[in-house]
PDB file of C-alpha atoms in Angstrom:
ATOM      1  CA  VAL A 189      -3.980  12.805   9.227  1.00  0.00           C
ATOM      2  CA  VAL A 190      -4.698  10.346  12.253  1.00  0.00           C
ATOM      3  CA  ASP A 191      -5.009   6.873  12.999  1.00  0.00           C
ATOM      4  CA  ALA A 192      -7.894   5.317  14.818  1.00  0.00           C
ATOM      5  CA  SER A 193      -6.639   6.661  18.543  1.00  0.00           C
ATOM      6  CA  GLY A 194      -6.569  10.655  17.154  1.00  0.00           C
ATOM      7  CA  VAL A 195      -2.693  10.578  16.798  1.00  0.00           C
ATOM      8  CA  PRO A 196      -1.325  12.321  14.018  1.00  0.00           C
ATOM      9  CA  LEU A 197       0.556  10.257  11.411  1.00  0.00           C
ATOM     10  CA  PRO A 198       3.584  12.294   9.710  1.00  0.00           C
ATOM     11  CA  GLY A 199       5.086  10.404   6.451  1.00  0.00           C
ATOM     12  CA  VAL A 200       2.149   9.497   4.942  1.00  0.00           C
ATOM     13  CA  ALA A 201       1.648   9.803   0.984  1.00  0.00           C
ATOM     14  CA  VAL A 202      -1.075  11.400   0.123  1.00  0.00           C
ATOM     15  CA  HIS A 203      -2.345  11.243  -3.601  1.00  0.00           C
ATOM     16  CA  LEU A 204      -4.791  13.583  -5.631  1.00  0.00           C
ATOM     17  CA  LEU A 205      -6.443  11.148  -7.679  1.00  0.00           C
ATOM     18  CA  ASP A 206      -9.305  11.618 -11.062  1.00  0.00           C
ATOM     19  CA  GLY A 207     -12.484  10.306  -9.047  1.00  0.00           C
ATOM     20  CA  ALA A 208     -13.077   6.450 -10.270  1.00  0.00           C
ATOM     21  CA  ASP A 209     -16.149   7.797 -11.332  1.00  0.00           C
ATOM     22  CA  HIS A 210     -15.443   9.920 -13.722  1.00  0.00           C
ATOM     23  CA  GLU A 211     -16.438   8.382 -17.309  1.00  0.00           C
ATOM     24  CA  PRO A 212     -12.783   9.107 -18.853  1.00  0.00           C
ATOM     25  CA  LEU A 213     -10.819   7.251 -16.651  1.00  0.00           C
ATOM     26  CA  LEU A 214     -12.848   4.273 -17.130  1.00  0.00           C
ATOM     27  CA  ILE A 215     -12.034   4.849 -20.913  1.00  0.00           C
ATOM     28  CA  ALA A 216      -8.158   5.619 -19.998  1.00  0.00           C
ATOM     29  CA  ALA A 217      -8.223   2.008 -18.063  1.00  0.00           C
ATOM     30  CA  ARG A 218      -8.921  -0.352 -21.334  1.00  0.00           C
ATOM     31  CA  THR A 219      -6.884   1.909 -23.043  1.00  0.00           C
ATOM     32  CA  PRO A 220      -3.175   0.609 -23.225  1.00  0.00           C
ATOM     33  CA  GLY A 221      -0.173   3.491 -22.886  1.00  0.00           C
ATOM     34  CA  VAL A 222      -2.609   5.488 -21.148  1.00  0.00           C
ATOM     35  CA  ASP A 223      -0.904   7.052 -17.940  1.00  0.00           C
ATOM     36  CA  LEU A 224      -2.873   6.669 -14.989  1.00  0.00           C
ATOM     37  CA  SER A 225      -0.919   8.217 -12.639  1.00  0.00           C
ATOM     38  CA  PRO A 226      -1.857  10.915  -9.362  1.00  0.00           C
ATOM     39  CA  LEU A 227      -2.706  14.583 -10.642  1.00  0.00           C
ATOM     40  CA  ALA A 228      -0.597  15.486  -7.795  1.00  0.00           C
ATOM     41  CA  THR A 229       1.345  13.653  -4.247  1.00  0.00           C
ATOM     42  CA  THR A 230       2.384  14.892  -1.294  1.00  0.00           C
ATOM     43  CA  ARG A 231       3.269  13.697   2.275  1.00  0.00           C
ATOM     44  CA  THR A 232       1.766  14.337   5.789  1.00  0.00           C
ATOM     45  CA  ASP A 233       3.871  16.501   8.078  1.00  0.00           C
ATOM     46  CA  ALA A 234       4.887  15.986  11.635  1.00  0.00           C
ATOM     47  CA  ALA A 235       1.167  16.756  12.850  1.00  0.00           C
ATOM     48  CA  GLY A 236      -0.340  14.741   9.918  1.00  0.00           C
ATOM     49  CA  ARG A 237      -1.543  17.945   7.908  1.00  0.00           C
ATOM     50  CA  PHE A 238      -1.280  18.070   4.211  1.00  0.00           C
ATOM     51  CA  ALA A 239      -1.301  20.457   1.597  1.00  0.00           C
ATOM     52  CA  ILE A 240      -2.464  19.460  -1.695  1.00  0.00           C
ATOM     53  CA  GLY A 241      -3.755  20.994  -5.298  1.00  0.00           C
ATOM     54  CA  LEU A 242      -3.956  21.628  -8.980  1.00  0.00           C
ATOM     55  CA  PRO A 243      -3.441  25.110 -10.530  1.00  0.00           C
ATOM     56  CA  ILE A 244      -7.004  24.124 -12.610  1.00  0.00           C
ATOM     57  CA  ALA A 245      -9.617  22.865 -10.397  1.00  0.00           C
ATOM     58  CA  GLN A 246     -11.714  21.581 -13.242  1.00  0.00           C
ATOM     59  CA  PRO A 247     -15.747  20.214 -12.182  1.00  0.00           C
ATOM     60  CA  ARG A 248     -15.486  16.728 -11.625  1.00  0.00           C
ATOM     61  CA  ARG A 249     -15.009  14.422  -8.563  1.00  0.00           C
ATOM     62  CA  TYR A 250     -11.355  13.642  -7.506  1.00  0.00           C
ATOM     63  CA  GLU A 251     -10.104  11.394  -4.282  1.00  0.00           C
ATOM     64  CA  LEU A 252      -7.407  11.141  -2.056  1.00  0.00           C
ATOM     65  CA  CYS A 253      -5.559   8.507  -1.481  1.00  0.00           C
ATOM     66  CA  PHE A 254      -3.700   7.635   1.332  1.00  0.00           C
ATOM     67  CA  VAL A 255      -0.131   4.940   1.875  1.00  0.00           C
ATOM     68  CA  SER A 256       1.933   4.489   4.447  1.00  0.00           C
ATOM     69  CA  SER A 257       3.453   1.021   4.868  1.00  0.00           C
ATOM     70  CA  ASN A 258       1.965   0.966   8.694  1.00  0.00           C
ATOM     71  CA  HIS A 259      -1.369   1.468   7.624  1.00  0.00           C
ATOM     72  CA  ALA A 260      -4.500  -0.470   5.317  1.00  0.00           C
ATOM     73  CA  LEU A 261      -4.403   1.821   2.650  1.00  0.00           C
ATOM     74  CA  LEU A 262      -7.448   4.641   2.640  1.00  0.00           C
ATOM     75  CA  ARG A 263      -8.692   6.112  -0.310  1.00  0.00           C
TER      76      ARG A 263
END
């Protein structure tokens, strides 16, 4: 993860989410009590690198969400 000038961004939170176009996610969003928490979470290292994943990946779309208090949300 780098900024617009190519400088690495350490400490950025990275969240792996179900893709917004995944139909069960849309149903869950309308269902009270359903947990829409990230599937996995990590932070970038000093060089802006990160590793994130699932024990078993399924054939569906996933999204990465990058969160930093010093930058706009990127998804």
